[in-house]
Tab-separated table of N, CA and C and ligand atoms in Angstrom:
chain	number	residue	atom	x	y	z
A	8	MET	N	-97.540	95.789	-129.750
A	8	MET	CA	-97.097	96.228	-127.866
A	8	MET	C	-97.738	94.881	-127.430
A	9	VAL	N	-97.746	94.434	-126.343
A	9	VAL	CA	-98.596	94.099	-125.557
A	9	VAL	C	-99.002	94.659	-124.523
A	10	TYR	N	-100.283	94.323	-123.850
A	10	TYR	CA	-100.788	95.863	-123.139
A	10	TYR	C	-101.751	94.453	-121.493
A	11	ASP	N	-101.238	94.912	-120.745
A	11	ASP	CA	-100.949	94.061	-119.174
A	11	ASP	C	-102.545	94.371	-118.850
A	12	ASN	N	-103.407	95.325	-119.255
A	12	ASN	CA	-104.689	95.386	-118.421
A	12	ASN	C	-105.284	96.601	-119.804
A	13	ILE	N	-106.753	96.032	-119.540
A	13	ILE	CA	-107.904	97.013	-120.250
A	13	ILE	C	-108.265	97.667	-119.426
A	14	VAL	N	-108.228	99.261	-119.892
A	14	VAL	CA	-109.421	100.151	-118.743
A	14	VAL	C	-109.702	100.655	-119.475
A	15	LEU	N	-110.868	100.974	-118.234
A	15	LEU	CA	-112.155	101.747	-119.057
A	15	LEU	C	-111.993	103.241	-118.634
A	16	ILE	N	-111.887	103.926	-119.684
A	16	ILE	CA	-112.279	105.808	-118.744
A	16	ILE	C	-113.638	106.293	-119.822
A	17	GLY	N	-113.761	107.106	-119.119
A	17	GLY	CA	-115.403	108.119	-119.319
A	17	GLY	C	-115.807	109.121	-118.420
A	18	PHE	N	-116.517	109.262	-118.719
A	18	PHE	CA	-117.181	110.387	-117.996
A	18	PHE	C	-118.167	109.903	-116.977
A	19	MET	N	-118.419	110.196	-115.595
A	19	MET	CA	-119.447	109.723	-114.945
A	19	MET	C	-120.380	109.299	-115.501
A	20	GLY	N	-120.771	108.282	-115.899
A	20	GLY	CA	-122.452	107.922	-116.078
A	20	GLY	C	-122.349	106.940	-117.484
A	21	CYS	N	-120.882	107.688	-118.083
A	21	CYS	CA	-121.360	106.526	-119.606
A	21	CYS	C	-120.884	105.508	-119.020
A	22	GLY	N	-121.042	104.556	-118.404
A	22	GLY	CA	-121.889	102.796	-118.405
A	22	GLY	C	-120.217	101.776	-118.557
A	23	LYS	N	-119.237	102.514	-118.104
A	23	LYS	CA	-117.908	101.809	-117.634
A	23	LYS	C	-117.752	100.915	-116.286
A	24	THR	N	-118.651	101.024	-115.906
A	24	THR	CA	-118.963	99.417	-114.577
A	24	THR	C	-120.171	98.572	-115.281
A	25	SER	N	-120.641	98.493	-116.506
A	25	SER	CA	-121.648	98.057	-116.978
A	25	SER	C	-120.988	97.140	-117.963
A	26	VAL	N	-120.159	98.414	-119.155
A	26	VAL	CA	-119.603	97.732	-120.009
A	26	VAL	C	-118.668	96.675	-119.134
A	27	GLY	N	-117.379	97.158	-118.071
A	27	GLY	CA	-116.892	96.252	-117.991
A	27	GLY	C	-116.953	94.638	-117.382
A	28	LYS	N	-118.265	94.874	-117.202
A	28	LYS	CA	-118.525	93.911	-116.356
A	28	LYS	C	-118.841	92.863	-117.797
A	29	THR	N	-119.399	93.103	-118.484
A	29	THR	CA	-120.093	92.181	-119.825
A	29	THR	C	-118.747	91.839	-120.807
A	30	LEU	N	-117.653	92.609	-120.512
A	30	LEU	CA	-116.205	92.644	-121.315
A	30	LEU	C	-115.230	91.723	-120.692
A	31	SER	N	-115.319	91.955	-119.312
A	31	SER	CA	-114.971	90.878	-118.750
A	31	SER	C	-114.950	89.262	-118.780
A	32	ARG	N	-116.513	89.473	-118.754
A	32	ARG	CA	-117.326	87.870	-118.822
A	32	ARG	C	-117.055	87.289	-120.420
A	33	LYS	N	-117.204	88.123	-121.248
A	33	LYS	CA	-116.791	88.095	-122.574
A	33	LYS	C	-115.372	87.587	-122.927
A	34	LEU	N	-114.975	88.276	-122.599
A	34	LEU	CA	-112.894	88.350	-122.978
A	34	LEU	C	-112.474	86.736	-121.884
A	35	TYR	N	-113.196	86.659	-120.804
A	35	TYR	CA	-112.707	85.737	-119.730
A	35	TYR	C	-111.585	86.419	-118.726
A	36	LYS	N	-112.167	87.262	-118.187
A	36	LYS	CA	-111.413	88.489	-118.220
A	36	LYS	C	-111.651	88.592	-116.680
A	37	ASP	N	-110.660	88.567	-115.296
A	37	ASP	CA	-111.201	89.483	-113.991
A	37	ASP	C	-111.601	90.970	-113.763
A	38	PHE	N	-112.750	90.966	-113.151
A	38	PHE	CA	-113.092	92.452	-113.918
A	38	PHE	C	-113.016	93.284	-112.249
A	39	VAL	N	-112.849	94.269	-112.068
A	39	VAL	CA	-111.671	94.907	-110.694
A	39	VAL	C	-112.783	96.537	-111.923
A	40	ASP	N	-113.594	97.683	-110.328
A	40	ASP	CA	-113.627	98.899	-110.401
A	40	ASP	C	-113.421	99.719	-109.365
A	41	VAL	N	-112.219	100.600	-109.557
A	41	VAL	CA	-111.502	101.303	-108.974
A	41	VAL	C	-112.516	102.144	-107.964
A	42	ASP	N	-113.670	102.778	-107.972
A	42	ASP	CA	-114.315	102.981	-107.049
A	42	ASP	C	-114.768	101.957	-105.697
A	43	THR	N	-114.994	101.191	-106.368
A	43	THR	CA	-115.852	100.011	-105.358
A	43	THR	C	-114.563	99.249	-104.558
A	44	VAL	N	-113.866	99.251	-105.226
A	44	VAL	CA	-112.012	98.509	-104.519
A	44	VAL	C	-112.196	99.811	-103.619
A	45	ILE	N	-112.234	101.702	-103.458
A	45	ILE	CA	-111.535	102.190	-103.213
A	45	ILE	C	-112.719	102.079	-102.073
A	46	GLU	N	-114.520	102.023	-102.395
A	46	GLU	CA	-114.671	101.914	-101.107
A	46	GLU	C	-115.258	101.014	-99.513
A	47	ALA	N	-114.576	100.000	-100.644
A	47	ALA	CA	-114.093	98.345	-99.875
A	47	ALA	C	-113.216	98.784	-98.345
A	48	GLU	N	-112.143	99.282	-99.329
A	48	GLU	CA	-111.247	99.687	-97.975
A	48	GLU	C	-111.378	100.797	-97.429
A	49	GLN	N	-111.481	101.522	-97.756
A	49	GLN	CA	-112.325	102.988	-96.926
A	49	GLN	C	-113.234	102.322	-96.101
A	50	GLY	N	-114.290	101.286	-96.179
A	50	GLY	CA	-115.222	101.307	-95.488
A	50	GLY	C	-116.010	102.556	-95.470
A	51	CYS	N	-116.505	103.213	-96.696
A	51	CYS	CA	-117.470	104.276	-96.273
A	51	CYS	C	-118.009	104.431	-98.652
A	52	SER	N	-118.777	105.306	-98.333
A	52	SER	CA	-119.082	105.825	-99.999
A	52	SER	C	-118.163	106.507	-100.523
A	53	ILE	N	-118.029	107.015	-101.476
A	53	ILE	CA	-117.280	108.304	-102.726
A	53	ILE	C	-117.700	108.909	-101.787
A	54	ALA	N	-119.224	109.857	-101.495
A	54	ALA	CA	-120.117	110.579	-101.696
A	54	ALA	C	-119.963	111.058	-99.494
A	55	ASP	N	-119.516	110.070	-98.970
A	55	ASP	CA	-118.810	109.826	-97.937
A	55	ASP	C	-117.273	110.871	-97.389
A	56	ILE	N	-116.302	110.331	-98.766
A	56	ILE	CA	-115.484	110.149	-98.724
A	56	ILE	C	-114.941	111.358	-98.837
A	57	PHE	N	-115.907	112.067	-100.202
A	57	PHE	CA	-115.835	113.821	-100.217
A	57	PHE	C	-116.372	114.573	-99.327
A	58	LYS	N	-116.653	113.941	-98.804
A	58	LYS	CA	-117.480	115.139	-97.364
A	58	LYS	C	-116.239	115.284	-96.521
A	59	ASN	N	-116.264	113.844	-95.937
A	59	ASN	CA	-115.424	114.433	-94.586
A	59	ASN	C	-113.649	114.638	-95.207
A	60	LYS	N	-113.000	113.995	-95.685
A	60	LYS	CA	-111.927	114.141	-96.340
A	60	LYS	C	-111.784	115.191	-97.257
A	61	GLY	N	-112.801	115.052	-97.984
A	61	GLY	CA	-111.899	116.195	-99.142
A	61	GLY	C	-111.746	115.470	-100.573
A	62	GLU	N	-111.920	116.764	-101.584
A	62	GLU	CA	-111.961	115.639	-103.425
A	62	GLU	C	-110.071	115.066	-103.468
A	63	ALA	N	-109.034	116.221	-102.810
A	63	ALA	CA	-108.007	116.250	-103.125
A	63	ALA	C	-106.971	113.999	-102.377
A	64	TYR	N	-108.029	114.501	-101.251
A	64	TYR	CA	-107.470	113.332	-100.019
A	64	TYR	C	-108.534	111.846	-101.333
A	65	PHE	N	-109.344	112.050	-102.535
A	65	PHE	CA	-109.604	111.143	-102.351
A	65	PHE	C	-108.843	110.861	-103.621
A	66	ARG	N	-108.655	111.675	-104.221
A	66	ARG	CA	-107.693	111.417	-105.864
A	66	ARG	C	-106.341	110.707	-105.368
A	67	THR	N	-105.920	111.061	-104.285
A	67	THR	CA	-104.438	110.681	-104.126
A	67	THR	C	-104.945	108.824	-103.622
A	68	LEU	N	-106.295	108.175	-103.375
A	68	LEU	CA	-106.962	106.940	-102.923
A	68	LEU	C	-106.900	106.797	-104.304
A	69	GLU	N	-107.947	107.417	-105.251
A	69	GLU	CA	-107.695	106.716	-107.107
A	69	GLU	C	-106.132	106.376	-106.927
A	70	GLN	N	-105.077	107.505	-107.335
A	70	GLN	CA	-103.686	106.808	-107.574
A	70	GLN	C	-103.260	105.543	-107.439
A	71	LYS	N	-103.364	106.045	-105.714
A	71	LYS	CA	-103.163	104.423	-104.974
A	71	LYS	C	-103.818	102.788	-105.626
A	72	CYS	N	-104.945	103.444	-105.650
A	72	CYS	CA	-105.246	101.836	-106.578
A	72	CYS	C	-105.504	101.462	-107.613
A	73	ILE	N	-105.060	102.411	-108.328
A	73	ILE	CA	-104.822	102.153	-109.475
A	73	ILE	C	-103.036	101.576	-109.553
A	74	ASN	N	-102.125	102.134	-109.078
A	74	ASN	CA	-101.015	101.472	-109.259
A	74	ASN	C	-101.075	100.396	-108.449
A	75	GLU	N	-101.809	100.018	-107.826
A	75	GLU	CA	-102.046	98.591	-106.719
A	75	GLU	C	-102.111	97.924	-107.847
A	76	LEU	N	-103.701	98.059	-107.940
A	76	LEU	CA	-104.557	97.312	-109.123
A	76	LEU	C	-103.436	96.814	-110.527
A	77	THR	N	-102.878	97.043	-110.888
A	77	THR	CA	-102.033	97.488	-112.436
A	77	THR	C	-101.005	96.594	-111.805
A	78	GLN	N	-100.449	95.811	-110.286
A	78	GLN	CA	-99.519	95.253	-110.210
A	78	GLN	C	-100.209	93.558	-110.628
A	79	LYS	N	-100.944	93.586	-110.868
A	79	LYS	CA	-101.698	92.934	-111.788
A	79	LYS	C	-102.042	92.517	-112.876
A	80	LYS	N	-102.123	90.989	-113.889
A	80	LYS	CA	-102.179	91.213	-115.598
A	80	LYS	C	-103.325	90.859	-116.049
A	81	GLY	N	-103.824	91.209	-117.232
A	81	GLY	CA	-105.219	90.396	-117.723
A	81	GLY	C	-106.536	90.962	-116.910
A	82	GLN	N	-106.665	91.731	-116.430
A	82	GLN	CA	-108.152	92.545	-115.709
A	82	GLN	C	-108.855	93.161	-116.901
A	83	VAL	N	-109.828	93.330	-116.953
A	83	VAL	CA	-110.608	94.827	-117.362
A	83	VAL	C	-110.849	95.968	-115.767
A	84	ILE	N	-110.463	96.824	-116.354
A	84	ILE	CA	-110.627	97.564	-114.397
A	84	ILE	C	-111.322	99.010	-115.128
A	85	ALA	N	-112.459	99.434	-114.809
A	85	ALA	CA	-113.364	100.461	-114.734
A	85	ALA	C	-113.071	101.728	-113.346
A	86	THR	N	-112.344	102.432	-114.397
A	86	THR	CA	-111.840	103.889	-113.237
A	86	THR	C	-113.190	104.520	-113.165
A	87	GLY	N	-113.124	105.615	-112.278
A	87	GLY	CA	-113.746	106.533	-111.912
A	87	GLY	C	-113.448	107.459	-112.785
A	88	GLY	N	-114.239	108.138	-113.386
A	88	GLY	CA	-114.403	109.843	-114.470
A	88	GLY	C	-112.846	110.807	-114.180
A	89	GLY	N	-112.670	110.576	-113.153
A	89	GLY	CA	-111.148	112.159	-112.684
A	89	GLY	C	-110.203	111.330	-112.966
A	90	VAL	N	-109.627	109.654	-112.883
A	90	VAL	CA	-108.549	109.384	-112.856
A	90	VAL	C	-107.982	109.439	-114.372
A	91	PRO	N	-108.779	109.510	-115.410
A	91	PRO	CA	-107.229	110.203	-116.264
A	91	PRO	C	-106.780	111.718	-115.925
A	92	ILE	N	-107.448	112.290	-114.891
A	92	ILE	CA	-107.613	114.216	-115.363
A	92	ILE	C	-106.420	114.035	-113.856
A	93	TYR	N	-106.157	112.967	-113.038
A	93	TYR	CA	-106.235	113.150	-111.919
A	93	TYR	C	-104.783	111.931	-111.288
A	94	SER	N	-104.258	111.388	-111.960
A	94	SER	CA	-103.401	109.895	-111.703
A	94	SER	C	-102.693	109.807	-113.505
A	95	GLU	N	-101.914	108.953	-113.072
A	95	GLU	CA	-101.294	108.519	-113.944
A	95	GLU	C	-102.046	106.759	-114.428
A	96	ILE	N	-101.991	106.802	-115.420
A	96	ILE	CA	-102.809	105.599	-115.809
A	96	ILE	C	-101.128	104.395	-116.654
A	97	PRO	N	-100.857	103.086	-116.250
A	97	PRO	CA	-99.534	103.023	-116.225
A	97	PRO	C	-99.543	102.337	-117.851
A	98	GLU	N	-98.076	102.781	-118.215
A	98	GLU	CA	-97.971	102.056	-119.529
A	98	GLU	C	-98.930	100.960	-119.516
A	99	LYS	N	-98.787	100.008	-121.187
A	99	LYS	CA	-99.053	98.849	-121.136
A	99	LYS	C	-100.572	98.798	-121.239
A	100	SER	N	-101.109	99.568	-120.509
A	100	SER	CA	-102.756	99.202	-120.441
A	100	SER	C	-103.324	99.564	-121.998
A	101	LEU	N	-104.507	98.915	-121.790
A	101	LEU	CA	-105.180	99.391	-123.675
A	101	LEU	C	-106.056	100.280	-122.962
A	102	ILE	N	-106.691	101.393	-123.050
A	102	ILE	CA	-107.562	102.285	-122.556
A	102	ILE	C	-109.087	102.767	-123.630
A	103	VAL	N	-109.494	101.878	-123.126
A	103	VAL	CA	-111.198	102.334	-124.245
A	103	VAL	C	-111.485	103.571	-123.359
A	104	TYR	N	-111.727	104.392	-124.369
A	104	TYR	CA	-112.622	105.121	-124.014
A	104	TYR	C	-114.269	105.087	-124.458
A	105	ILE	N	-114.774	105.425	-123.917
A	105	ILE	CA	-116.578	104.652	-123.543
A	105	ILE	C	-117.204	106.121	-123.699
A	106	ASP	N	-117.059	106.556	-125.095
A	106	ASP	CA	-117.583	108.080	-125.567
A	106	ASP	C	-119.361	108.370	-125.698
A	107	ALA	N	-120.006	108.511	-124.593
A	107	ALA	CA	-121.325	109.096	-124.720
A	107	ALA	C	-121.495	110.562	-124.956
A	108	TYR	N	-122.224	111.537	-125.589
A	108	TYR	CA	-122.698	112.566	-125.026
A	108	TYR	C	-123.137	112.881	-123.502
A	109	PHE	N	-123.047	114.286	-122.896
A	109	PHE	CA	-123.540	114.589	-122.151
A	109	PHE	C	-124.677	114.240	-121.993
A	110	GLU	N	-125.662	114.584	-122.980
A	110	GLU	CA	-127.232	114.362	-122.916
A	110	GLU	C	-127.776	112.953	-123.193
A	111	VAL	N	-127.057	112.104	-123.199
A	111	VAL	CA	-127.031	110.864	-123.265
A	111	VAL	C	-126.800	110.367	-121.647
A	112	ILE	N	-125.941	110.981	-121.197
A	112	ILE	CA	-126.013	110.650	-119.532
A	112	ILE	C	-126.738	110.714	-118.911
A	113	VAL	N	-126.565	112.428	-119.359
A	113	VAL	CA	-128.041	112.268	-117.940
A	113	VAL	C	-129.161	111.803	-118.651
A	114	ASN	N	-130.076	111.390	-119.664
A	114	ASN	CA	-130.494	110.522	-119.346
A	114	ASN	C	-130.454	109.334	-119.016
A	115	ARG	N	-129.615	108.389	-118.874
A	115	ARG	CA	-129.517	107.239	-118.277
A	115	ARG	C	-129.065	107.137	-116.899
A	116	LEU	N	-128.894	108.293	-116.406
A	116	LEU	CA	-128.117	108.164	-115.026
A	116	LEU	C	-130.225	108.073	-113.682
A	117	SER	N	-129.975	107.604	-112.884
A	117	SER	CA	-131.042	107.907	-112.502
A	117	SER	C	-130.808	108.933	-111.418
A	118	ALA	N	-131.628	109.085	-110.957
A	118	ALA	CA	-131.688	109.914	-110.016
A	118	ALA	C	-130.839	109.414	-108.856
A	119	ARG	N	-130.685	108.191	-108.019
A	119	ARG	CA	-130.025	107.245	-107.517
A	119	ARG	C	-128.331	107.116	-107.403
A	120	GLU	N	-128.450	106.981	-108.987
A	120	GLU	CA	-127.242	106.880	-109.620
A	120	GLU	C	-126.758	108.207	-109.279
A	121	ARG	N	-126.886	109.050	-109.704
A	121	ARG	CA	-126.455	110.626	-109.465
A	121	ARG	C	-126.514	110.608	-107.956
A	122	ALA	N	-127.201	110.192	-106.721
A	122	ALA	CA	-126.670	111.223	-105.727
A	122	ALA	C	-125.897	110.402	-105.303
A	123	LYS	N	-125.608	110.081	-105.903
A	123	LYS	CA	-123.632	109.035	-105.478
A	123	LYS	C	-122.453	109.622	-105.785
A	124	ARG	N	-122.954	110.421	-106.945
A	124	ARG	CA	-121.644	111.317	-107.520
A	124	ARG	C	-121.690	113.015	-106.820
A	125	PRO	N	-120.942	112.822	-106.119
A	125	PRO	CA	-120.826	114.112	-105.510
A	125	PRO	C	-120.627	115.328	-106.560
A	126	LEU	N	-119.697	115.200	-108.193
A	126	LEU	CA	-119.321	115.609	-108.776
A	126	LEU	C	-120.655	116.293	-109.902
A	127	PHE	N	-122.210	115.587	-109.563
A	127	PHE	CA	-123.426	116.075	-110.434
A	127	PHE	C	-124.298	116.281	-109.747
A	128	ASP	N	-124.030	116.792	-108.267
A	128	ASP	CA	-124.798	117.522	-107.994
A	128	ASP	C	-125.675	118.559	-108.615
A	129	ASP	N	-124.779	119.002	-109.916
A	129	ASP	CA	-125.110	120.426	-110.070
A	129	ASP	C	-124.968	120.152	-111.623
A	130	GLU	N	-126.165	120.442	-112.598
A	130	GLU	CA	-126.531	119.802	-113.850
A	130	GLU	C	-124.775	120.883	-114.472
A	131	ALA	N	-125.833	122.001	-114.616
A	131	ALA	CA	-124.247	122.808	-115.236
A	131	ALA	C	-123.116	122.692	-115.049
A	132	LYS	N	-122.880	122.259	-113.681
A	132	LYS	CA	-121.506	122.386	-113.386
A	132	LYS	C	-120.961	120.793	-114.216
A	133	ALA	N	-121.456	120.164	-113.590
A	133	ALA	CA	-121.306	118.174	-114.764
A	133	ALA	C	-121.007	118.686	-115.948
A	134	LYS	N	-122.131	119.614	-116.893
A	134	LYS	CA	-121.686	119.924	-118.383
A	134	LYS	C	-120.092	120.122	-118.506
A	135	ALA	N	-120.160	121.160	-117.433
A	135	ALA	CA	-119.097	122.053	-117.673
A	135	ALA	C	-117.765	121.401	-117.432
A	136	LEU	N	-117.762	120.255	-116.257
A	136	LEU	CA	-116.929	119.483	-116.500
A	136	LEU	C	-116.531	118.612	-117.418
A	137	TYR	N	-117.581	117.887	-118.062
A	137	TYR	CA	-117.588	116.215	-119.049
A	137	TYR	C	-116.317	117.651	-120.299
A	138	ASP	N	-117.274	118.872	-120.992
A	138	ASP	CA	-116.608	119.576	-121.238
A	138	ASP	C	-115.528	119.958	-121.589
A	139	ALA	N	-115.086	120.271	-119.901
A	139	ALA	CA	-113.179	120.423	-119.714
A	139	ALA	C	-112.544	119.142	-119.697
A	140	ARG	N	-113.240	117.884	-119.975
A	140	ARG	CA	-112.559	116.538	-119.731
A	140	ARG	C	-112.623	115.800	-121.226
A	141	ILE	N	-113.318	115.532	-121.906
A	141	ILE	CA	-112.919	115.076	-123.087
A	141	ILE	C	-112.353	114.860	-124.148
A	142	ASP	N	-111.176	116.058	-124.520
A	142	ASP	CA	-110.365	116.133	-124.774
A	142	ASP	C	-108.507	115.249	-124.303
A	143	THR	N	-108.955	115.326	-123.508
A	143	THR	CA	-108.047	114.502	-122.471
A	143	THR	C	-108.396	113.049	-122.365
A	144	TYR	N	-109.678	112.205	-122.574
A	144	TYR	CA	-110.304	111.547	-122.446
A	144	TYR	C	-109.857	110.708	-123.955
A	145	LYS	N	-110.028	111.812	-125.194
A	145	LYS	CA	-109.683	111.040	-126.032
A	145	LYS	C	-108.265	110.733	-126.321
A	146	ALA	N	-107.981	112.002	-126.105
A	146	ALA	CA	-105.458	111.869	-125.822
A	146	ALA	C	-105.492	110.595	-125.559
A	147	LEU	N	-106.136	110.181	-124.269
A	147	LEU	CA	-105.557	109.029	-124.113
A	147	LEU	C	-105.527	107.690	-124.643
A	148	ALA	N	-106.822	107.782	-125.192
A	148	ALA	CA	-107.597	106.699	-125.246
A	148	ALA	C	-106.587	105.345	-126.348
A	149	THR	N	-106.242	104.525	-126.411
A	149	THR	CA	-106.123	103.379	-127.212
A	149	THR	C	-107.272	103.176	-128.577
A	150	PHE	N	-108.546	103.185	-128.198
A	150	PHE	CA	-109.683	103.154	-128.652
A	150	PHE	C	-110.680	103.772	-128.056
A	151	SER	N	-111.447	104.355	-129.418
A	151	SER	CA	-112.531	105.187	-128.752
A	151	SER	C	-113.510	104.430	-128.647
A	152	VAL	N	-115.437	104.157	-127.887
A	152	VAL	CA	-115.679	103.676	-128.803
A	152	VAL	C	-117.416	103.949	-128.481
A	153	ASP	N	-118.051	104.856	-129.647
A	153	ASP	CA	-119.403	105.072	-129.565
A	153	ASP	C	-120.010	104.999	-129.023
A	154	ALA	N	-120.605	104.834	-127.379
A	154	ALA	CA	-121.477	104.921	-126.780
A	154	ALA	C	-122.705	105.607	-125.876
A	155	ASN	N	-123.086	105.829	-127.411
A	155	ASN	CA	-124.442	106.676	-127.185
A	155	ASN	C	-125.864	105.704	-127.096
A	156	GLN	N	-125.800	104.707	-128.097
A	156	GLN	CA	-126.604	103.587	-128.291
A	156	GLN	C	-126.486	102.408	-127.144
A	157	THR	N	-127.677	101.695	-126.245
A	157	THR	CA	-127.391	100.809	-125.572
A	157	THR	C	-125.602	99.711	-125.508
A	158	ILE	N	-125.525	99.473	-124.506
A	158	ILE	CA	-124.464	98.282	-124.411
A	158	ILE	C	-124.602	97.161	-125.713
A	159	PRO	N	-125.778	96.886	-125.117
A	159	PRO	CA	-125.330	95.462	-126.546
A	159	PRO	C	-124.817	95.310	-128.370
A	160	THR	N	-125.525	97.292	-128.485
A	160	THR	CA	-125.097	97.413	-129.602
A	160	THR	C	-123.878	98.085	-129.887
A	161	PHE	N	-122.904	97.714	-128.730
A	161	PHE	CA	-121.611	98.326	-128.806
A	161	PHE	C	-120.589	97.397	-128.358
A	162	ILE	N	-121.189	96.267	-127.073
A	162	ILE	CA	-120.530	96.220	-126.801
A	162	ILE	C	-119.230	95.097	-127.868
A	163	HIS	N	-120.386	94.223	-129.628
A	163	HIS	CA	-119.089	93.869	-130.239
A	163	HIS	C	-118.650	94.113	-130.930
A	164	VAL	N	-118.276	96.123	-130.943
A	164	VAL	CA	-117.005	96.785	-131.488
A	164	VAL	C	-115.743	96.458	-130.555
A	165	ILE	N	-115.922	96.649	-129.386
A	165	ILE	CA	-114.819	96.670	-128.007
A	165	ILE	C	-114.377	95.516	-128.477
A	166	VAL	N	-115.202	94.286	-128.319
A	166	VAL	CA	-114.528	92.972	-127.873
A	166	VAL	C	-113.930	92.308	-128.989
A	167	ASP	N	-114.366	92.836	-131.128
A	167	ASP	CA	-113.695	92.596	-131.625
A	167	ASP	C	-112.164	93.280	-131.836
A	168	TYR	N	-112.072	94.739	-131.654
A	168	TYR	CA	-111.223	95.128	-131.471
A	168	TYR	C	-110.464	94.906	-130.787
A	169	ILE	N	-110.372	94.408	-129.460
A	169	ILE	CA	-109.462	93.730	-128.482
A	169	ILE	C	-108.613	92.074	-129.260
A	170	LEU	N	-109.535	91.586	-129.205
A	170	LEU	CA	-109.720	90.339	-129.773
A	170	LEU	C	-108.690	89.929	-131.073
A	171	ASP	N	-107.785	91.317	-131.364
A	171	ASP	CA	-107.204	91.605	-132.541
A	171	ASP	C	-106.222	91.866	-132.194
A	172	LYS	N	-106.129	92.569	-130.868
A	172	LYS	CA	-104.648	92.585	-129.562
A	172	LYS	C	-103.910	91.669	-129.093
A	173	ARG	N	-102.748	91.727	-128.205
A	173	ARG	CA	-102.928	90.576	-127.504
A	173	ARG	C	-102.335	91.725	-126.367
A	174	VAL	N	-103.663	91.007	-125.005
A	174	VAL	CA	-103.219	91.509	-123.777
A	174	VAL	C	-102.952	90.483	-122.788
A	175	LEU	N	-102.190	90.429	-121.781
A	175	LEU	CA	-102.361	89.537	-121.112
A	175	LEU	C	-103.042	88.861	-120.041
B	24	S3P	C1	-116.321	111.208	-110.536
B	24	S3P	C2	-116.246	109.898	-110.836
B	24	S3P	C3	-117.255	109.136	-109.881
B	24	S3P	C4	-116.142	108.954	-108.461
B	24	S3P	C5	-116.402	110.123	-108.283
B	24	S3P	C6	-115.801	111.241	-108.978
B	24	S3P	C7	-115.206	112.323	-111.430
B	24	S3P	O1	-117.156	107.605	-110.192
B	24	S3P	O2	-114.955	108.102	-109.143
B	24	S3P	O3	-117.493	110.536	-107.455
B	24	S3P	O4	-114.326	112.978	-110.694
B	24	S3P	O5	-115.348	112.216	-112.659
B	24	S3P	P1	-117.867	107.215	-112.325
B	24	S3P	O6	-116.901	107.904	-113.420
B	24	S3P	O7	-117.749	106.064	-111.409
B	24	S3P	O8	-119.710	107.821	-111.883
């Protein structure tokens, strides 16, 4: 199998963006982040899109964004936590699930980072969302990495896995 792109999935705050930046450097690939692209295109924050246009509208933007980004090949793409749930991830993507416990994620997210995420307003609701989503993340993943430690401790596991595969 030849993969077009590496797509990182996982719950909010699991570290997809940080992992993606490091991974792209190590693999000499371009890095793109779906949320950042949407914010740049819309000229406002994700929180404002949720507030002013609603979640359903945001989900249509995500699908459009991932479709457009994957017209190009050879990239590391960080997705928002809802992409695997609400969007189709194009075939020929090597999907890496950044698998961290909810408690680890909560401890990792600063108050500032939490405030950026409308679906993290309420911790109990976020935990219910986490429980509802993890089976989908696992089922979609080409590869899952235990991300409960710091990034330097597990990044080489992802790099080794990918170096063994053919990614354009
Ligand atoms: C969401 C995750 C967020 C962002 C939006 C919705 C979700 O991205 O796309 O707030 O539904 O899980 P991160 O996973 O980068 O936090």
